[in-house]
Tab-separated table of C-alpha atoms in Angstrom:
chain	number	residue	atom	x	y	z
C	1	UNK	CA	10.019	34.058	-33.130
C	2	UNK	CA	10.072	32.408	-36.561
C	3	UNK	CA	8.075	29.189	-36.531
C	4	UNK	CA	7.575	26.570	-39.218
C	5	UNK	CA	5.708	28.821	-41.731
C	6	UNK	CA	8.323	31.584	-41.461
C	7	UNK	CA	11.256	29.181	-41.736
C	8	UNK	CA	9.610	27.539	-44.750
C	9	UNK	CA	9.270	30.993	-46.333
C	10	UNK	CA	12.994	31.591	-45.866
C	11	UNK	CA	13.749	28.215	-47.438
C	12	UNK	CA	11.582	28.907	-50.476
C	13	UNK	CA	13.124	32.335	-51.038
C	14	UNK	CA	16.789	31.670	-50.246
C	15	UNK	CA	17.154	28.048	-51.421
C	16	UNK	CA	16.819	28.710	-55.170
C	17	UNK	CA	19.121	31.734	-54.955
C	18	UNK	CA	22.071	29.799	-53.548
C	19	UNK	CA	21.593	26.488	-55.358
C	20	UNK	CA	24.650	25.681	-57.467
C	21	UNK	CA	26.617	28.644	-56.110
C	22	UNK	CA	30.185	28.205	-54.890
C	23	UNK	CA	31.188	29.718	-51.552
C	24	UNK	CA	34.222	31.869	-52.342
C	25	UNK	CA	34.825	33.143	-48.820
C	26	UNK	CA	33.212	33.062	-45.364
C	27	UNK	CA	33.556	35.859	-42.819
C	28	UNK	CA	32.416	35.308	-39.232
C	29	UNK	CA	32.250	38.491	-37.176
C	30	UNK	CA	30.686	36.897	-34.090
C	31	UNK	CA	32.301	33.490	-33.441
C	32	UNK	CA	29.634	32.516	-30.894
C	33	UNK	CA	26.993	32.122	-33.627
C	34	UNK	CA	28.960	29.140	-34.984
C	35	UNK	CA	28.220	26.305	-32.577
C	36	UNK	CA	30.187	23.574	-34.414
C	37	UNK	CA	32.997	23.417	-35.382
C	38	UNK	CA	34.951	26.483	-34.222
C	39	UNK	CA	34.647	29.593	-36.386
C	40	UNK	CA	38.070	29.246	-38.069
C	41	UNK	CA	37.453	25.639	-39.133
C	42	UNK	CA	33.905	26.564	-40.168
C	43	UNK	CA	35.266	29.165	-42.598
C	44	UNK	CA	38.059	26.920	-43.860
C	45	UNK	CA	35.842	23.907	-44.526
C	46	UNK	CA	33.120	25.896	-46.277
C	47	UNK	CA	35.389	27.884	-48.605
C	48	UNK	CA	35.180	26.408	-52.114
C	49	UNK	CA	32.123	24.283	-51.382
C	50	UNK	CA	29.021	24.387	-53.591
C	51	UNK	CA	25.428	24.604	-52.359
C	52	UNK	CA	23.254	21.777	-53.631
C	53	UNK	CA	19.822	22.336	-52.048
C	54	UNK	CA	18.068	23.677	-48.975
C	55	UNK	CA	15.542	21.787	-46.891
C	56	UNK	CA	13.682	22.441	-43.643
C	57	UNK	CA	13.294	20.225	-40.574
C	58	UNK	CA	11.035	21.713	-37.924
C	59	UNK	CA	12.462	25.206	-37.366
C	60	UNK	CA	15.905	24.256	-38.727
C	61	UNK	CA	17.221	25.138	-42.189
C	62	UNK	CA	19.547	22.566	-43.733
C	63	UNK	CA	21.710	23.626	-46.684
C	64	UNK	CA	23.099	20.529	-48.383
C	65	UNK	CA	26.496	20.892	-50.040
C	66	UNK	CA	27.681	18.926	-53.067
C	67	UNK	CA	30.413	17.369	-50.920
C	68	UNK	CA	27.781	15.720	-48.716
C	69	UNK	CA	28.349	18.142	-45.847
C	70	UNK	CA	25.324	19.888	-44.322
C	71	UNK	CA	25.134	23.471	-43.076
C	72	UNK	CA	22.447	23.724	-40.386
C	73	UNK	CA	20.933	26.976	-39.143
C	74	UNK	CA	18.403	27.736	-36.430
C	75	UNK	CA	17.157	31.334	-36.575
C	76	UNK	CA	15.951	31.310	-32.951
C	77	UNK	CA	14.257	34.596	-31.994
C	78	UNK	CA	15.642	37.297	-34.292
C	79	UNK	CA	17.835	35.560	-36.860
C	80	UNK	CA	17.507	36.599	-40.502
C	81	UNK	CA	19.012	35.182	-43.702
C	82	UNK	CA	19.399	37.368	-46.804
C	83	UNK	CA	20.863	36.836	-50.278
C	84	UNK	CA	21.939	40.309	-51.339
C	85	UNK	CA	24.204	42.093	-53.828
C	86	UNK	CA	27.334	43.441	-52.121
C	87	UNK	CA	26.161	47.051	-52.489
C	88	UNK	CA	22.933	46.379	-50.580
C	89	UNK	CA	23.300	47.966	-47.107
C	90	UNK	CA	24.245	45.481	-44.431
C	91	UNK	CA	22.112	45.129	-41.338
C	92	UNK	CA	23.783	46.450	-38.190
C	93	UNK	CA	23.939	43.021	-36.558
C	94	UNK	CA	25.295	41.032	-39.533
C	95	UNK	CA	27.444	38.287	-38.030
C	96	UNK	CA	28.226	35.887	-40.908
C	97	UNK	CA	28.749	36.645	-44.606
C	98	UNK	CA	29.179	34.031	-47.348
C	99	UNK	CA	30.576	35.496	-50.585
C	100	UNK	CA	29.111	33.510	-53.467
C	101	UNK	CA	30.356	32.803	-56.981
C	102	UNK	CA	27.591	34.849	-58.635
C	103	UNK	CA	28.696	37.992	-56.795
C	104	UNK	CA	25.933	37.908	-54.206
C	105	UNK	CA	26.404	37.589	-50.480
C	106	UNK	CA	24.484	35.263	-48.205
C	107	UNK	CA	24.211	37.194	-44.939
C	108	UNK	CA	23.096	36.150	-41.495
C	109	UNK	CA	22.056	38.892	-39.084
C	110	UNK	CA	20.698	38.484	-35.582
C	111	UNK	CA	20.002	41.290	-33.128
C	112	UNK	CA	19.971	39.044	-30.058
C	113	UNK	CA	22.653	36.605	-31.271
C	114	UNK	CA	20.720	33.474	-30.269
C	115	UNK	CA	20.757	31.964	-33.788
C	116	UNK	CA	23.291	29.200	-34.422
C	117	UNK	CA	25.127	27.462	-37.300
C	118	UNK	CA	26.432	23.900	-37.321
C	119	UNK	CA	28.534	22.379	-40.094
C	120	UNK	CA	28.116	18.607	-40.141
C	121	UNK	CA	30.500	16.641	-42.328
C	122	UNK	CA	29.374	13.909	-44.707
C	123	UNK	CA	28.844	10.799	-42.626
C	124	UNK	CA	29.568	12.667	-39.377
C	125	UNK	CA	27.291	12.068	-36.396
C	126	UNK	CA	25.437	15.130	-35.135
C	127	UNK	CA	25.175	15.214	-31.349
C	128	UNK	CA	25.445	19.016	-31.483
C	129	UNK	CA	22.385	20.671	-33.018
C	130	UNK	CA	19.512	18.663	-31.526
C	131	UNK	CA	17.873	18.162	-34.929
C	132	UNK	CA	17.971	14.398	-34.394
C	133	UNK	CA	15.695	14.730	-31.371
C	134	UNK	CA	12.838	16.304	-33.326
C	135	UNK	CA	9.516	14.514	-33.580
C	136	UNK	CA	7.230	14.064	-36.549
C	137	UNK	CA	6.893	16.742	-39.211
C	138	UNK	CA	3.337	18.153	-39.161
C	139	UNK	CA	2.901	17.195	-42.832
C	140	UNK	CA	4.260	13.671	-42.435
C	141	UNK	CA	1.871	10.748	-43.005
C	142	UNK	CA	2.645	9.440	-39.521
C	143	UNK	CA	1.442	12.628	-37.780
C	144	UNK	CA	-1.999	11.170	-37.202
C	145	UNK	CA	-4.616	11.265	-34.467
C	146	UNK	CA	-3.312	7.879	-33.317
C	147	UNK	CA	0.230	9.237	-33.098
C	148	UNK	CA	-0.863	12.303	-31.114
C	149	UNK	CA	-2.980	10.207	-28.766
C	150	UNK	CA	-0.129	7.739	-28.203
C	151	UNK	CA	2.224	10.553	-27.214
C	152	UNK	CA	-0.169	12.852	-25.351
C	153	UNK	CA	-3.398	10.995	-24.657
C	154	UNK	CA	-2.576	9.974	-21.089
C	155	UNK	CA	-0.936	13.224	-20.040
C	156	UNK	CA	-2.471	15.910	-17.873
C	157	UNK	CA	-0.327	18.594	-19.475
C	158	UNK	CA	-2.134	21.460	-21.232
C	159	UNK	CA	-2.758	20.660	-24.882
C	160	UNK	CA	-1.091	23.944	-25.903
C	161	UNK	CA	2.142	22.895	-24.197
C	162	UNK	CA	1.917	19.502	-25.885
C	163	UNK	CA	1.666	21.028	-29.352
C	164	UNK	CA	4.888	22.957	-28.731
C	165	UNK	CA	6.909	19.871	-27.735
C	166	UNK	CA	9.459	19.702	-30.532
C	167	UNK	CA	10.326	16.107	-29.652
C	168	UNK	CA	6.795	15.093	-30.699
C	169	UNK	CA	5.777	17.607	-33.385
C	170	UNK	CA	8.491	19.706	-35.031
C	171	UNK	CA	7.960	23.363	-35.864
C	172	UNK	CA	4.916	24.571	-33.888
C	173	UNK	CA	5.455	27.416	-31.439
C	174	UNK	CA	3.409	29.932	-29.512
C	175	UNK	CA	1.772	31.619	-32.497
C	176	UNK	CA	0.507	28.606	-34.409
C	177	UNK	CA	-0.464	26.558	-31.380
C	178	UNK	CA	-2.961	29.351	-30.600
C	179	UNK	CA	-4.216	29.402	-34.184
C	180	UNK	CA	-4.542	25.614	-34.442
C	181	UNK	CA	-6.389	25.287	-31.144
C	182	UNK	CA	-8.784	28.092	-32.060
C	183	UNK	CA	-9.592	26.401	-35.357
C	184	UNK	CA	-10.099	23.107	-33.512
C	185	UNK	CA	-12.350	24.679	-30.861
C	186	UNK	CA	-10.090	23.467	-28.041
C	187	UNK	CA	-9.243	25.527	-24.964
C	188	UNK	CA	-5.438	25.822	-24.764
C	189	UNK	CA	-5.380	24.946	-21.052
C	190	UNK	CA	-7.326	21.694	-21.430
C	191	UNK	CA	-5.498	18.648	-20.203
C	192	UNK	CA	-4.455	16.435	-23.083
C	193	UNK	CA	-5.981	13.375	-21.418
C	194	UNK	CA	-9.430	15.031	-21.566
C	195	UNK	CA	-9.598	15.110	-25.378
C	196	UNK	CA	-11.994	12.715	-27.081
C	197	UNK	CA	-11.196	10.564	-30.081
C	198	UNK	CA	-13.085	12.961	-32.352
C	199	UNK	CA	-11.100	15.898	-30.969
C	200	UNK	CA	-7.789	14.150	-31.639
C	201	UNK	CA	-8.954	13.498	-35.206
C	202	UNK	CA	-9.925	17.153	-35.650
C	203	UNK	CA	-6.642	18.354	-34.217
C	204	UNK	CA	-4.576	16.027	-36.421
C	205	UNK	CA	-6.378	17.332	-39.511
C	206	UNK	CA	-6.065	20.990	-38.580
C	207	UNK	CA	-2.349	20.994	-37.728
C	208	UNK	CA	-1.186	20.613	-41.367
C	209	UNK	CA	-4.171	22.551	-42.724
C	210	UNK	CA	-3.485	25.677	-40.630
C	211	UNK	CA	0.267	25.559	-41.214
C	212	UNK	CA	-0.262	25.181	-44.973
C	213	UNK	CA	-2.657	28.132	-44.921
C	214	UNK	CA	-0.118	30.407	-43.258
C	215	UNK	CA	2.734	29.232	-45.486
C	216	UNK	CA	0.609	30.208	-48.494
C	217	UNK	CA	-0.216	33.600	-47.012
C	218	UNK	CA	3.483	34.226	-46.388
C	219	UNK	CA	4.378	33.860	-50.086
C	220	UNK	CA	6.767	36.615	-51.187
C	221	UNK	CA	9.098	37.217	-54.139
C	222	UNK	CA	12.870	37.299	-53.622
C	223	UNK	CA	12.850	40.985	-54.551
C	224	UNK	CA	10.189	41.834	-51.977
C	225	UNK	CA	11.911	39.674	-49.386
C	226	UNK	CA	15.190	41.559	-49.875
C	227	UNK	CA	13.590	45.007	-49.802
C	228	UNK	CA	11.793	44.186	-46.540
C	229	UNK	CA	15.036	42.640	-45.184
C	230	UNK	CA	13.394	39.266	-44.673
C	231	UNK	CA	11.066	40.449	-41.932
C	232	UNK	CA	7.769	41.028	-43.728
C	233	UNK	CA	5.796	37.919	-42.781
C	234	UNK	CA	2.574	38.521	-44.640
C	235	UNK	CA	0.371	36.129	-42.745
C	236	UNK	CA	0.083	38.493	-39.751
C	237	UNK	CA	-3.262	39.990	-40.937
C	238	UNK	CA	-4.672	36.446	-41.123
C	239	UNK	CA	-3.918	35.490	-37.511
C	240	UNK	CA	-7.318	35.054	-35.872
C	241	UNK	CA	-6.405	35.009	-32.179
C	242	UNK	CA	-2.668	35.368	-31.603
C	243	UNK	CA	-1.943	38.976	-30.640
C	244	UNK	CA	-5.645	39.833	-30.550
C	245	UNK	CA	-6.438	39.691	-26.822
C	246	UNK	CA	-9.271	42.113	-26.095
C	247	UNK	CA	-10.557	42.053	-29.680
C	248	UNK	CA	-13.855	40.412	-30.676
C	249	UNK	CA	-13.694	36.766	-31.721
C	250	UNK	CA	-13.786	36.574	-35.545
C	251	UNK	CA	-16.392	33.796	-35.292
C	252	UNK	CA	-18.776	34.712	-32.455
C	253	UNK	CA	-17.825	38.245	-31.418
C	254	UNK	CA	-16.979	37.362	-27.801
C	255	UNK	CA	-13.986	39.246	-26.411
C	256	UNK	CA	-10.811	37.203	-26.802
C	257	UNK	CA	-9.015	36.432	-23.544
C	258	UNK	CA	-5.350	36.147	-22.679
C	259	UNK	CA	-3.862	33.705	-20.203
C	260	UNK	CA	-0.422	32.276	-19.442
C	261	UNK	CA	0.194	28.565	-19.996
C	262	UNK	CA	3.577	27.045	-19.296
C	263	UNK	CA	5.060	30.520	-19.070
C	264	UNK	CA	3.793	31.484	-22.527
C	265	UNK	CA	1.086	33.970	-23.432
C	266	UNK	CA	-1.996	32.367	-24.963
C	267	UNK	CA	-5.084	33.928	-26.532
C	268	UNK	CA	-8.398	32.110	-26.938
C	269	UNK	CA	-12.154	32.607	-27.254
C	270	UNK	CA	-13.986	31.652	-24.040
C	271	UNK	CA	-17.080	30.773	-26.050
C	272	UNK	CA	-15.643	28.917	-29.060
C	273	UNK	CA	-12.984	27.189	-26.934
C	274	UNK	CA	-14.801	26.195	-23.761
């Protein structure tokens, strides 16, 4: 599932390609991927609008329009966004196509159809998408050890589960919670209320550091992104524990172990993360 580094990669590749482009026509082949408003109104309201910029909030993409409207997208598990010339072969599960004024098409494909769009009008409240319920951005100045302790410090919940609470920290999922906790030397099943002050400080420092590292490793040109159909996340070779159960720890050589925490697979080093 795309997490913050992958969604940020999409933003950096797609945002500049659509900036200043007018939407000439919108075609929705699967109405269920448009959560708000209904698909017909979605197409009508977007036709003729001009993209201004694209930002990211947690795992959401937010395309701002010059009118003040905002087009929100959550990729969920298998969603993919491509800016492609019309002759470029369409993916089998392409559900939404925006025809742009420069001749390109902005395409959304999604094998499992869990991804969703929301069109929020200028000044309109958004009780639909859930973006307003997100917690601090990992790179925000307020995402400090004190903030993490205030939200988690008295809880007996596993620290891995805490890191994935989008209402506290936006954007971290199964992959990067494993990577962050490995770097911090913290066992993923440890109760949050067992962490010391020094451990909260270390964790707060490593959350943005690890995410920044993987964003940098994911860097890709628009041409490469298109040719790989937006699915070549280049940071995979740099993952130290996620997906490596049974392999030697990259630090101490101990065999990495797999466990299940909160219904999610988790990989850790039993020596480095006691």
